[in-house]
Amino acid sequence: QVQLVESGGGLVQTGGSLRLSCAASGRTFSTYRMGWFRQAPGKDRELLAAISRSGVRTYHADSVKGRFTISRDNAKNTMYLQMNSLKPEDTAVYYCAADAALANLATMRYEYWGQGTQVTVSS
């Protein structure tokens, strides 16, 4: 089992940047595939990016490709989402997720979830 805590959200102007962090408990962080999702009011939860256990392979959704970058530091039990060129439509609650099963990085199936952090982009 793993517990996840997101941080780094906040209010930023259009064109600005934020870096989200996801801190994981336990000593087996490197055995989990990790992902970042977001959910805006009235919309479905959206997979933004995912990263393999080692961090060698990544996936980024078309909606954020070229603007957001996922990474992880297994020594620090932490995953990151660097978000640049933010737009008002990026406003949402952002969640990190973990799953121990081998799967395509584009899958939305995750077992463990953080509580979410709010990102608001003002126009």
Tab-separated table of N, CA and C in Angstrom:
chain	number	residue	atom	x	y	z
A	1	GLN	N	0.845	-1.193	0.000
A	1	GLN	CA	0.000	0.000	0.000
A	1	GLN	C	0.880	1.242	0.000
A	2	VAL	N	0.383	2.307	-0.602
A	2	VAL	CA	1.129	3.558	-0.661
A	2	VAL	C	0.167	4.705	-0.396
A	3	GLN	N	0.635	5.717	0.292
A	3	GLN	CA	-0.146	6.929	0.519
A	3	GLN	C	0.495	8.073	-0.244
A	4	LEU	N	-0.348	8.901	-0.861
A	4	LEU	CA	0.126	9.956	-1.749
A	4	LEU	C	-0.355	11.314	-1.265
A	5	VAL	N	0.535	12.301	-1.299
A	5	VAL	CA	0.179	13.655	-0.901
A	5	VAL	C	0.701	14.632	-1.955
A	6	GLU	N	-0.234	15.366	-2.581
A	6	GLU	CA	0.140	16.364	-3.582
A	6	GLU	C	0.410	17.707	-2.920
A	7	SER	N	1.260	18.499	-3.560
A	7	SER	CA	1.511	19.868	-3.126
A	7	SER	C	1.960	20.678	-4.329
A	8	GLY	N	1.962	21.997	-4.157
A	8	GLY	CA	2.457	22.871	-5.209
A	8	GLY	C	1.397	23.591	-6.010
A	9	GLY	N	0.131	23.291	-5.747
A	9	GLY	CA	-0.930	23.994	-6.453
A	9	GLY	C	-1.049	25.431	-5.980
A	10	GLY	N	-1.884	26.194	-6.681
A	10	GLY	CA	-2.091	27.577	-6.296
A	10	GLY	C	-2.682	28.381	-7.419
A	11	LEU	N	-2.609	29.699	-7.269
A	11	LEU	CA	-3.136	30.637	-8.255
A	11	LEU	C	-1.977	31.204	-9.066
A	12	VAL	N	-2.123	31.177	-10.385
A	12	VAL	CA	-1.075	31.672	-11.274
A	12	VAL	C	-1.742	32.369	-12.452
A	13	GLN	N	-1.053	33.314	-13.029
A	13	GLN	CA	-1.579	34.026	-14.192
A	13	GLN	C	-1.344	33.226	-15.471
A	14	THR	N	-2.126	33.513	-16.477
A	14	THR	CA	-1.946	32.889	-17.786
A	14	THR	C	-0.511	33.062	-18.260
A	15	GLY	N	0.058	31.949	-18.730
A	15	GLY	CA	1.440	31.966	-19.187
A	15	GLY	C	2.446	31.614	-18.113
A	16	GLY	N	1.988	31.533	-16.877
A	16	GLY	CA	2.881	31.220	-15.772
A	16	GLY	C	3.183	29.742	-15.643
A	17	SER	N	3.948	29.419	-14.607
A	17	SER	CA	4.385	28.042	-14.380
A	17	SER	C	4.145	27.636	-12.940
A	18	LEU	N	3.950	26.349	-12.751
A	18	LEU	CA	3.866	25.731	-11.434
A	18	LEU	C	4.521	24.369	-11.515
A	19	ARG	N	5.047	23.917	-10.382
A	19	ARG	CA	5.538	22.543	-10.298
A	19	ARG	C	4.800	21.838	-9.178
A	20	LEU	N	4.078	20.801	-9.546
A	20	LEU	CA	3.383	19.977	-8.568
A	20	LEU	C	4.305	18.851	-8.104
A	21	SER	N	4.163	18.504	-6.840
A	21	SER	CA	4.894	17.373	-6.285
A	21	SER	C	3.903	16.367	-5.726
A	22	CYS	N	4.297	15.117	-5.756
A	22	CYS	CA	3.498	14.034	-5.173
A	22	CYS	C	4.448	13.205	-4.318
A	23	ALA	N	4.304	13.318	-3.012
A	23	ALA	CA	5.153	12.581	-2.088
A	23	ALA	C	4.471	11.273	-1.702
A	24	ALA	N	5.211	10.191	-1.795
A	24	ALA	CA	4.667	8.865	-1.504
A	24	ALA	C	5.283	8.300	-0.238
A	25	SER	N	4.466	7.622	0.538
A	25	SER	CA	4.955	6.962	1.742
A	25	SER	C	5.451	5.566	1.398
A	26	GLY	N	6.140	4.967	2.316
A	26	GLY	CA	6.579	3.600	2.099
A	26	GLY	C	7.930	3.516	1.413
A	27	ARG	N	8.451	2.286	1.377
A	27	ARG	CA	9.788	2.083	0.830
A	27	ARG	C	9.763	1.473	-0.558
A	28	THR	N	8.559	1.335	-1.165
A	28	THR	CA	8.467	0.640	-2.437
A	28	THR	C	7.983	1.544	-3.558
A	29	PHE	N	8.276	2.824	-3.454
A	29	PHE	CA	7.821	3.794	-4.452
A	29	PHE	C	8.230	3.374	-5.851
A	30	SER	N	9.419	2.829	-5.981
A	30	SER	CA	9.943	2.484	-7.301
A	30	SER	C	9.220	1.311	-7.952
A	31	THR	N	8.327	0.657	-7.226
A	31	THR	CA	7.570	-0.450	-7.796
A	31	THR	C	6.213	-0.012	-8.344
A	32	TYR	N	5.929	1.291	-8.290
A	32	TYR	CA	4.641	1.794	-8.747
A	32	TYR	C	4.764	2.598	-10.031
A	33	ARG	N	3.896	2.295	-10.963
A	33	ARG	CA	3.638	3.187	-12.089
A	33	ARG	C	2.864	4.373	-11.527
A	34	MET	N	3.222	5.579	-11.978
A	34	MET	CA	2.628	6.790	-11.424
A	34	MET	C	1.986	7.630	-12.511
A	35	GLY	N	0.977	8.383	-12.105
A	35	GLY	CA	0.301	9.234	-13.073
A	35	GLY	C	-0.219	10.518	-12.449
A	36	TRP	N	-0.445	11.502	-13.307
A	36	TRP	CA	-1.087	12.767	-12.923
A	36	TRP	C	-2.411	12.873	-13.671
A	37	PHE	N	-3.439	13.246	-12.944
A	37	PHE	CA	-4.770	13.466	-13.499
A	37	PHE	C	-5.240	14.859	-13.081
A	38	ARG	N	-6.301	15.315	-13.728
A	38	ARG	CA	-6.977	16.516	-13.273
A	38	ARG	C	-8.473	16.375	-13.523
A	39	GLN	N	-9.231	17.137	-12.739
A	39	GLN	CA	-10.678	17.149	-12.922
A	39	GLN	C	-11.187	18.553	-12.696
A	40	ALA	N	-11.803	19.096	-13.722
A	40	ALA	CA	-12.419	20.413	-13.639
A	40	ALA	C	-13.897	20.244	-13.307
A	41	PRO	N	-14.530	21.256	-12.729
A	41	PRO	CA	-15.956	21.150	-12.379
A	41	PRO	C	-16.805	20.776	-13.588
A	42	GLY	N	-17.633	19.752	-13.412
A	42	GLY	CA	-18.522	19.335	-14.472
A	42	GLY	C	-17.881	18.510	-15.568
A	43	LYS	N	-16.605	18.178	-15.402
A	43	LYS	CA	-15.907	17.407	-16.437
A	43	LYS	C	-15.394	16.093	-15.862
A	44	ASP	N	-15.110	15.159	-16.758
A	44	ASP	CA	-14.549	13.870	-16.335
A	44	ASP	C	-13.096	14.032	-15.913
A	45	ARG	N	-12.637	13.102	-15.091
A	45	ARG	CA	-11.229	13.094	-14.726
A	45	ARG	C	-10.402	12.768	-15.969
A	46	GLU	N	-9.310	13.497	-16.144
A	46	GLU	CA	-8.480	13.398	-17.354
A	46	GLU	C	-7.064	12.970	-16.996
A	47	LEU	N	-6.555	11.963	-17.677
A	47	LEU	CA	-5.155	11.569	-17.508
A	47	LEU	C	-4.278	12.561	-18.257
A	48	LEU	N	-3.328	13.149	-17.541
A	48	LEU	CA	-2.427	14.120	-18.146
A	48	LEU	C	-1.089	13.510	-18.540
A	49	ALA	N	-0.536	12.708	-17.641
A	49	ALA	CA	0.794	12.166	-17.865
A	49	ALA	C	0.993	10.958	-16.981
A	50	ALA	N	1.884	10.082	-17.418
A	50	ALA	CA	2.214	8.896	-16.636
A	50	ALA	C	3.692	8.588	-16.812
A	51	ILE	N	4.229	7.841	-15.839
A	51	ILE	CA	5.655	7.536	-15.874
A	51	ILE	C	5.867	6.126	-15.357
A	52	SER	N	6.785	5.424	-15.988
A	52	SER	CA	7.067	4.050	-15.610
A	52	SER	C	7.800	3.990	-14.276
A	53	ARG	N	7.947	2.792	-13.755
A	53	ARG	CA	8.555	2.600	-12.441
A	53	ARG	C	9.953	3.197	-12.355
A	54	SER	N	10.726	3.003	-13.403
A	54	SER	CA	12.102	3.496	-13.397
A	54	SER	C	12.200	4.957	-13.805
A	55	GLY	N	11.147	5.447	-14.451
A	55	GLY	CA	11.167	6.809	-14.965
A	55	GLY	C	11.679	6.924	-16.392
A	56	VAL	N	12.041	5.801	-16.978
A	56	VAL	CA	12.603	5.833	-18.331
A	56	VAL	C	11.527	6.158	-19.359
A	57	ARG	N	10.327	5.601	-19.160
A	57	ARG	CA	9.243	5.819	-20.126
A	57	ARG	C	8.212	6.780	-19.558
A	58	THR	N	7.757	7.685	-20.423
A	58	THR	CA	6.713	8.634	-20.020
A	58	THR	C	5.630	8.715	-21.084
A	59	TYR	N	4.483	9.191	-20.656
A	59	TYR	CA	3.345	9.443	-21.546
A	59	TYR	C	2.801	10.817	-21.189
A	60	HIS	N	2.467	11.610	-22.207
A	60	HIS	CA	1.821	12.904	-21.992
A	60	HIS	C	0.627	13.006	-22.922
A	61	ALA	N	-0.504	13.412	-22.397
A	61	ALA	CA	-1.693	13.594	-23.208
A	61	ALA	C	-1.477	14.740	-24.197
A	62	ASP	N	-2.175	14.663	-25.304
A	62	ASP	CA	-2.037	15.701	-26.334
A	62	ASP	C	-2.351	17.092	-25.789
A	63	SER	N	-3.283	17.151	-24.847
A	63	SER	CA	-3.711	18.448	-24.314
A	63	SER	C	-2.609	19.173	-23.547
A	64	VAL	N	-1.588	18.447	-23.105
A	64	VAL	CA	-0.523	19.072	-22.315
A	64	VAL	C	0.864	18.849	-22.901
A	65	LYS	N	0.938	18.083	-23.977
A	65	LYS	CA	2.245	17.770	-24.567
A	65	LYS	C	2.958	19.058	-24.974
A	66	GLY	N	4.222	19.150	-24.593
A	66	GLY	CA	5.003	20.339	-24.901
A	66	GLY	C	4.909	21.428	-23.848
A	67	ARG	N	3.933	21.317	-22.942
A	67	ARG	CA	3.786	22.306	-21.867
A	67	ARG	C	4.036	21.693	-20.481
A	68	PHE	N	3.606	20.462	-20.278
A	68	PHE	CA	3.760	19.778	-18.996
A	68	PHE	C	4.799	18.660	-19.145
A	69	THR	N	5.554	18.426	-18.068
A	69	THR	CA	6.540	17.357	-18.061
A	69	THR	C	6.466	16.590	-16.758
A	70	ILE	N	6.323	15.293	-16.873
A	70	ILE	CA	6.295	14.422	-15.699
A	70	ILE	C	7.699	13.892	-15.430
A	71	SER	N	8.028	13.740	-14.156
A	71	SER	CA	9.311	13.154	-13.778
A	71	SER	C	9.165	12.544	-12.388
A	72	ARG	N	10.148	11.780	-11.983
A	72	ARG	CA	10.134	11.180	-10.650
A	72	ARG	C	11.553	11.047	-10.129
A	73	ASP	N	11.654	11.050	-8.810
A	73	ASP	CA	12.915	10.821	-8.129
A	73	ASP	C	12.670	9.688	-7.140
A	74	ASN	N	13.054	8.487	-7.513
A	74	ASN	CA	12.764	7.335	-6.659
A	74	ASN	C	13.530	7.393	-5.342
A	75	ALA	N	14.664	8.059	-5.323
A	75	ALA	CA	15.422	8.183	-4.077
A	75	ALA	C	14.683	9.065	-3.073
A	76	LYS	N	13.844	9.974	-3.582
A	76	LYS	CA	13.092	10.885	-2.715
A	76	LYS	C	11.624	10.485	-2.592
A	77	ASN	N	11.243	9.356	-3.198
A	77	ASN	CA	9.836	8.911	-3.159
A	77	ASN	C	8.886	10.013	-3.633
A	78	THR	N	9.273	10.707	-4.676
A	78	THR	CA	8.500	11.873	-5.125
A	78	THR	C	8.373	11.895	-6.643
A	79	MET	N	7.183	12.290	-7.089
A	79	MET	CA	6.923	12.499	-8.506
A	79	MET	C	6.602	13.976	-8.703
A	80	TYR	N	6.869	14.466	-9.896
A	80	TYR	CA	6.675	15.881	-10.178
A	80	TYR	C	5.869	16.068	-11.473
A	81	LEU	N	5.244	17.226	-11.570
A	81	LEU	CA	4.635	17.659	-12.819
A	81	LEU	C	5.005	19.124	-13.013
A	82	GLN	N	5.914	19.373	-13.940
A	82	GLN	CA	6.275	20.743	-14.281
A	82	GLN	C	5.272	21.256	-15.303
A	83	MET	N	4.610	22.349	-14.975
A	83	MET	CA	3.569	22.901	-15.841
A	83	MET	C	3.975	24.300	-16.282
A	84	ASN	N	4.152	24.465	-17.568
A	84	ASN	CA	4.535	25.753	-18.150
A	84	ASN	C	3.443	26.256	-19.084
A	85	SER	N	3.507	27.527	-19.419
A	85	SER	CA	2.546	28.132	-20.356
A	85	SER	C	1.109	27.814	-19.961
A	86	LEU	N	0.799	28.016	-18.711
A	86	LEU	CA	-0.523	27.658	-18.197
A	86	LEU	C	-1.617	28.526	-18.802
A	87	LYS	N	-2.775	27.892	-18.995
A	87	LYS	CA	-3.931	28.543	-19.602
A	87	LYS	C	-5.109	28.464	-18.636
A	88	PRO	N	-6.084	29.340	-18.772
A	88	PRO	CA	-7.262	29.270	-17.887
A	88	PRO	C	-7.948	27.902	-17.931
A	89	GLU	N	-7.921	27.244	-19.072
A	89	GLU	CA	-8.541	25.924	-19.175
A	89	GLU	C	-7.773	24.838	-18.436
A	90	ASP	N	-6.603	25.155	-17.906
A	90	ASP	CA	-5.871	24.208	-17.061
A	90	ASP	C	-6.381	24.235	-15.620
A	91	THR	N	-7.269	25.139	-15.314
A	91	THR	CA	-7.823	25.237	-13.967
A	91	THR	C	-8.585	23.962	-13.610
A	92	ALA	N	-8.187	23.341	-12.503
A	92	ALA	CA	-8.774	22.057	-12.097
A	92	ALA	C	-8.146	21.628	-10.785
A	93	VAL	N	-8.689	20.559	-10.227
A	93	VAL	CA	-8.017	19.870	-9.124
A	93	VAL	C	-7.110	18.805	-9.745
A	94	TYR	N	-5.857	18.800	-9.327
A	94	TYR	CA	-4.865	17.891	-9.877
A	94	TYR	C	-4.587	16.778	-8.869
A	95	TYR	N	-4.593	15.546	-9.360
A	95	TYR	CA	-4.398	14.366	-8.517
A	95	TYR	C	-3.208	13.558	-9.006
A	96	CYS	N	-2.471	12.974	-8.064
A	96	CYS	CA	-1.500	11.974	-8.443
A	96	CYS	C	-2.053	10.593	-8.087
A	97	ALA	N	-1.557	9.594	-8.778
A	97	ALA	CA	-2.058	8.241	-8.600
A	97	ALA	C	-0.927	7.237	-8.774
A	98	ALA	N	-1.104	6.078	-8.151
A	98	ALA	CA	-0.098	5.023	-8.205
A	98	ALA	C	-0.765	3.670	-8.420
A	99	ASP	N	-0.070	2.818	-9.129
A	99	ASP	CA	-0.571	1.462	-9.331
A	99	ASP	C	0.611	0.525	-9.522
A	100	ALA	N	0.519	-0.670	-8.931
A	100	ALA	CA	1.627	-1.606	-8.995
A	100	ALA	C	1.566	-2.512	-10.218
A	101	ALA	N	0.446	-2.528	-10.912
A	101	ALA	CA	0.287	-3.445	-12.041
A	101	ALA	C	1.004	-2.926	-13.275
A	102	LEU	N	1.545	-3.861	-14.036
A	102	LEU	CA	2.117	-3.509	-15.320
A	102	LEU	C	0.981	-3.157	-16.279
A	103	ALA	N	1.121	-2.063	-16.995
A	103	ALA	CA	0.055	-1.648	-17.900
A	103	ALA	C	0.594	-0.606	-18.861
A	104	ASN	N	-0.144	-0.419	-19.932
A	104	ASN	CA	0.173	0.660	-20.854
A	104	ASN	C	0.125	1.990	-20.107
A	105	LEU	N	1.053	2.873	-20.372
A	105	LEU	CA	1.088	4.137	-19.634
A	105	LEU	C	-0.135	5.011	-19.905
A	106	ALA	N	-0.865	4.758	-20.959
A	106	ALA	CA	-2.058	5.548	-21.268
A	106	ALA	C	-3.297	5.060	-20.513
A	107	THR	N	-3.151	4.003	-19.713
A	107	THR	CA	-4.302	3.517	-18.973
A	107	THR	C	-4.728	4.492	-17.881
A	108	MET	N	-6.023	4.478	-17.597
A	108	MET	CA	-6.541	5.320	-16.525
A	108	MET	C	-6.792	4.519	-15.246
A	109	ARG	N	-6.366	3.264	-15.230
A	109	ARG	CA	-6.607	2.397	-14.082
A	109	ARG	C	-5.479	2.540	-13.072
A	110	TYR	N	-5.846	3.138	-11.946
A	110	TYR	CA	-4.919	3.322	-10.843
A	110	TYR	C	-5.608	2.930	-9.542
A	111	GLU	N	-4.838	2.366	-8.631
A	111	GLU	CA	-5.435	1.891	-7.375
A	111	GLU	C	-5.376	2.936	-6.266
A	112	TYR	N	-4.315	3.680	-6.211
A	112	TYR	CA	-4.117	4.612	-5.099
A	112	TYR	C	-4.137	6.049	-5.610
A	113	TRP	N	-4.768	6.912	-4.816
A	113	TRP	CA	-4.956	8.304	-5.219
A	113	TRP	C	-4.609	9.252	-4.078
A	114	GLY	N	-4.092	10.419	-4.444
A	114	GLY	CA	-3.911	11.481	-3.478
A	114	GLY	C	-5.204	12.255	-3.289
A	115	GLN	N	-5.152	13.268	-2.436
A	115	GLN	CA	-6.352	14.027	-2.109
A	115	GLN	C	-6.596	15.180	-3.084
A	116	GLY	N	-5.608	15.504	-3.880
A	116	GLY	CA	-5.751	16.543	-4.886
A	116	GLY	C	-5.228	17.892	-4.421
A	117	THR	N	-4.811	18.693	-5.384
A	117	THR	CA	-4.375	20.057	-5.117
A	117	THR	C	-4.972	20.959	-6.198
A	118	GLN	N	-5.472	22.099	-5.778
A	118	GLN	CA	-6.165	23.009	-6.696
A	118	GLN	C	-5.164	23.850	-7.476
A	119	VAL	N	-5.369	23.914	-8.774
A	119	VAL	CA	-4.614	24.824	-9.635
A	119	VAL	C	-5.612	25.759	-10.305
A	120	THR	N	-5.388	27.052	-10.150
A	120	THR	CA	-6.259	28.047	-10.751
A	120	THR	C	-5.412	28.985	-11.600
A	121	VAL	N	-5.799	29.111	-12.862
A	121	VAL	CA	-5.075	29.975	-13.786
A	121	VAL	C	-5.982	31.145	-14.144
A	122	SER	N	-5.550	32.333	-13.798
A	122	SER	CA	-6.360	33.529	-14.069
A	122	SER	C	-6.020	34.106	-15.430
A	123	SER	N	-7.056	34.669	-16.053
A	123	SER	CA	-6.849	35.239	-17.398
A	123	SER	C	-6.474	36.713	-17.322
